[in-house]
Amino acid sequence: DVVMTQSPLSLPVALGQPASISCRSSQSLVHSDGSTYLIWFQQRPGQSPRRLIYEVSNRDSGVPDRFSGSGSGTDFTLKISRVEAEDVGVYYCMQGTHWPWTFGQGTKVDIK
Amino acid sequence: QVQLVQSGGEVKKPGASVKVSCKASGYTFPNYGISWVRQAPGQGLEWMGWISAYNGNTNYAQKLQGRVTMTKDTSTTTAYMELRSLRSDDTAVYYCARDSSGWYPLLDYWGQGTLVTVSS
């Protein structure tokens, strides 16, 4: 199975400051169809996960533009340009290129 | 609007089975699939498997093979996940999520989750 490794696992950030989460995969996430199926989810406390970013860098409808995704191959990043209070929660990356799909361990973002 | 509404929480004894439902609305059910994801208390997300709502094809996580069965009822636009021979480490919130009907992931809409507690 593809192992997804996130860092850091805990990320205290001051309001208005940037945040960056790394996600590395144990093998390339480039699919034979040419796409890279790397997704980022946000899970606020007590809520279901919410998809933020799909195929590395495509933001979902309604997701603030302070969220951005980047990367390629085995190395990916989720950035929040200016953290707001509503961004508190756990962020997960997930690969959907190789069965079984696998998630990173999650990164807990809270306010410093 | 797309909605996935799951059945209510369950308490089961070790060795029993549980069947969780996921009622879909707001989109053309057979054009997509459903993935099931679980989350043990205080832990991360674990993908369990996928079912095509078109033809019922499934793909299960190997660690659950033999214990899990995913089915769908197109007439009621409902997907089901049955887990057998329950153990204490199956205690988790179980989520359904809309997925593609093919080889690539969507997981763009999620149910509210169903807490399954396994305890003697």
GROMACS .gro file of N, CA and C in nm, chain A residues 1 31 33 37-39 41 43 47-51 54-55 60 92 94-97 99-105, chain B residues 35 37 39 43-47 49-50 59-62 95 99-100 102-108 110-113:
model
  168
    1ASP      N    1   0.083  -0.119   0.000
    1ASP     CA    2   0.000   0.000   0.000
    1ASP      C    3   0.087   0.125   0.000
   31HIS      N    4  -0.087   0.899  -1.217
   31HIS     CA    5  -0.164   0.787  -1.269
   31HIS      C    6  -0.127   0.762  -1.415
   33ASP      N    7  -0.319   0.761  -1.645
   33ASP     CA    8  -0.398   0.852  -1.731
   33ASP      C    9  -0.340   0.993  -1.733
   37TYR      N   10  -0.377   1.202  -0.847
   37TYR     CA   11  -0.495   1.200  -0.762
   37TYR      C   12  -0.457   1.218  -0.614
   38LEU      N   13  -0.427   1.342  -0.583
   38LEU     CA   14  -0.394   1.380  -0.446
   38LEU      C   15  -0.499   1.479  -0.399
   39ILE      N   16  -0.565   1.446  -0.288
   39ILE     CA   17  -0.675   1.526  -0.235
   39ILE      C   18  -0.639   1.573  -0.094
   41PHE      N   19  -0.828   1.715   0.259
   41PHE     CA   20  -0.953   1.729   0.332
   41PHE      C   21  -0.929   1.811   0.459
   43GLN      N   22  -1.110   1.857   0.840
   43GLN     CA   23  -1.210   1.805   0.932
   43GLN      C   24  -1.213   1.895   1.056
   47GLN      N   25  -1.710   1.743   1.308
   47GLN     CA   26  -1.774   1.743   1.176
   47GLN      C   27  -1.719   1.632   1.086
   48SER      N   28  -1.790   1.607   0.978
   48SER     CA   29  -1.743   1.515   0.875
   48SER      C   30  -1.631   1.582   0.796
   49PRO      N   31  -1.545   1.503   0.735
   49PRO     CA   32  -1.442   1.563   0.649
   49PRO      C   33  -1.506   1.641   0.535
   50ARG      N   34  -1.432   1.739   0.488
   50ARG     CA   35  -1.476   1.824   0.377
   50ARG      C   36  -1.362   1.830   0.277
   51ARG      N   37  -1.392   1.807   0.151
   51ARG     CA   38  -1.287   1.814   0.050
   51ARG      C   39  -1.254   1.960   0.021
   54TYR      N   40  -0.859   1.902  -0.488
   54TYR     CA   41  -0.849   1.774  -0.557
   54TYR      C   42  -0.748   1.784  -0.670
   55GLU      N   43  -0.696   1.671  -0.710
   55GLU     CA   44  -0.592   1.664  -0.812
   55GLU      C   45  -0.484   1.770  -0.788
   60ASP      N   46  -1.197   2.334  -0.432
   60ASP     CA   47  -1.340   2.307  -0.444
   60ASP      C   48  -1.421   2.436  -0.436
   92TYR      N   49  -0.610   1.633   0.626
   92TYR     CA   50  -0.562   1.504   0.577
   92TYR      C   51  -0.534   1.512   0.427
   94MET      N   52  -0.485   1.256   0.095
   94MET     CA   53  -0.526   1.121   0.054
   94MET      C   54  -0.484   1.099  -0.090
   95GLN      N   55  -0.431   0.978  -0.117
   95GLN     CA   56  -0.397   0.946  -0.255
   95GLN      C   57  -0.505   0.853  -0.310
   96GLY      N   58  -0.543   0.880  -0.436
   96GLY     CA   59  -0.641   0.796  -0.504
   96GLY      C   60  -0.589   0.747  -0.637
   97THR      N   61  -0.459   0.737  -0.646
   97THR     CA   62  -0.396   0.687  -0.769
   97THR      C   63  -0.380   0.536  -0.766
   99TRP      N   64  -0.484   0.167  -0.574
   99TRP     CA   65  -0.570   0.098  -0.478
   99TRP      C   66  -0.480   0.023  -0.378
  100PRO      N   67  -0.514   0.016  -0.249
  100PRO     CA   68  -0.624   0.090  -0.185
  100PRO      C   69  -0.587   0.236  -0.163
  101TRP      N   70  -0.686   0.321  -0.167
  101TRP     CA   71  -0.661   0.460  -0.138
  101TRP      C   72  -0.618   0.474   0.007
  102THR      N   73  -0.526   0.564   0.031
  102THR     CA   74  -0.470   0.578   0.166
  102THR      C   75  -0.460   0.724   0.206
  103PHE      N   76  -0.477   0.746   0.336
  103PHE     CA   77  -0.473   0.879   0.395
  103PHE      C   78  -0.343   0.901   0.470
  104GLY      N   79  -0.304   1.027   0.481
  104GLY     CA   80  -0.200   1.064   0.574
  104GLY      C   81  -0.255   1.058   0.717
  105GLN      N   82  -0.166   1.075   0.814
  105GLN     CA   83  -0.205   1.062   0.956
  105GLN      C   84  -0.288   1.179   1.006
  147SER      N   85  -1.784   0.558  -0.157
  147SER     CA   86  -1.676   0.503  -0.075
  147SER      C   87  -1.716   0.507   0.071
  149VAL      N   88  -1.551   0.520   0.459
  149VAL     CA   89  -1.431   0.558   0.534
  149VAL      C   90  -1.466   0.552   0.682
  151GLN      N   91  -1.336   0.608   1.107
  151GLN     CA   92  -1.247   0.686   1.193
  151GLN      C   93  -1.266   0.638   1.337
  155GLN      N   94  -0.867   0.904   1.622
  155GLN     CA   95  -0.771   0.858   1.522
  155GLN      C   96  -0.797   0.921   1.385
  156GLY      N   97  -0.719   0.879   1.288
  156GLY     CA   98  -0.731   0.933   1.153
  156GLY      C   99  -0.833   0.858   1.070
  157LEU      N  100  -0.833   0.890   0.941
  157LEU     CA  101  -0.929   0.834   0.846
  157LEU      C  102  -0.873   0.708   0.781
  158GLU      N  103  -0.961   0.610   0.762
  158GLU     CA  104  -0.922   0.483   0.700
  158GLU      C  105  -1.022   0.450   0.590
  159TRP      N  106  -0.974   0.440   0.467
  159TRP     CA  107  -1.060   0.402   0.355
  159TRP      C  108  -1.091   0.254   0.364
  161GLY      N  109  -1.344   0.090   0.143
  161GLY     CA  110  -1.379   0.028   0.017
  161GLY      C  111  -1.472   0.117  -0.063
  162TRP      N  112  -1.506   0.069  -0.183
  162TRP     CA  113  -1.584   0.147  -0.280
  162TRP      C  114  -1.682   0.055  -0.350
  171ASN      N  115  -1.459  -0.271  -0.450
  171ASN     CA  116  -1.315  -0.281  -0.426
  171ASN      C  117  -1.298  -0.257  -0.277
  172TYR      N  118  -1.248  -0.358  -0.205
  172TYR     CA  119  -1.238  -0.349  -0.060
  172TYR      C  120  -1.093  -0.339  -0.015
  173ALA      N  121  -1.070  -0.273   0.096
  173ALA     CA  122  -0.938  -0.274   0.158
  173ALA      C  123  -0.907  -0.417   0.201
  174GLN      N  124  -0.785  -0.458   0.175
  174GLN     CA  125  -0.748  -0.598   0.198
  174GLN      C  126  -0.770  -0.640   0.343
  207TYR      N  127  -1.826   0.666   0.778
  207TYR     CA  128  -1.875   0.767   0.684
  207TYR      C  129  -1.894   0.706   0.545
  211ASP      N  130  -1.849   0.909  -0.456
  211ASP     CA  131  -1.724   0.884  -0.526
  211ASP      C  132  -1.753   0.872  -0.675
  212SER      N  133  -1.649   0.856  -0.752
  212SER     CA  134  -1.669   0.840  -0.895
  212SER      C  135  -1.717   0.698  -0.924
  214GLY      N  136  -1.567   0.535  -1.150
  214GLY     CA  137  -1.453   0.476  -1.217
  214GLY      C  138  -1.331   0.461  -1.129
  215TRP      N  139  -1.216   0.483  -1.186
  215TRP     CA  140  -1.090   0.452  -1.122
  215TRP      C  141  -1.034   0.567  -1.039
  216TYR      N  142  -1.095   0.684  -1.048
  216TYR     CA  143  -1.037   0.799  -0.981
  216TYR      C  144  -1.126   0.840  -0.863
  217PRO      N  145  -1.068   0.907  -0.764
  217PRO     CA  146  -1.145   0.942  -0.644
  217PRO      C  147  -1.217   1.076  -0.658
  218LEU      N  148  -1.334   1.084  -0.593
  218LEU     CA  149  -1.403   1.212  -0.579
  218LEU      C  150  -1.410   1.249  -0.430
  219LEU      N  151  -1.486   1.176  -0.353
  219LEU     CA  152  -1.510   1.201  -0.210
  219LEU      C  153  -1.545   1.347  -0.188
  220ASP      N  154  -1.634   1.399  -0.275
  220ASP     CA  155  -1.668   1.541  -0.269
  220ASP      C  156  -1.784   1.573  -0.176
  222TRP      N  157  -1.994   1.411   0.180
  222TRP     CA  158  -1.986   1.310   0.285
  222TRP      C  159  -2.117   1.304   0.365
  223GLY      N  160  -2.145   1.186   0.418
  223GLY     CA  161  -2.254   1.173   0.512
  223GLY      C  162  -2.214   1.228   0.648
  224GLN      N  163  -2.310   1.227   0.738
  224GLN     CA  164  -2.287   1.284   0.870
  224GLN      C  165  -2.212   1.190   0.964
  225GLY      N  166  -2.196   1.065   0.921
  225GLY     CA  167  -2.125   0.967   1.003
  225GLY      C  168  -2.220   0.886   1.090
   0.00000   0.00000   0.00000
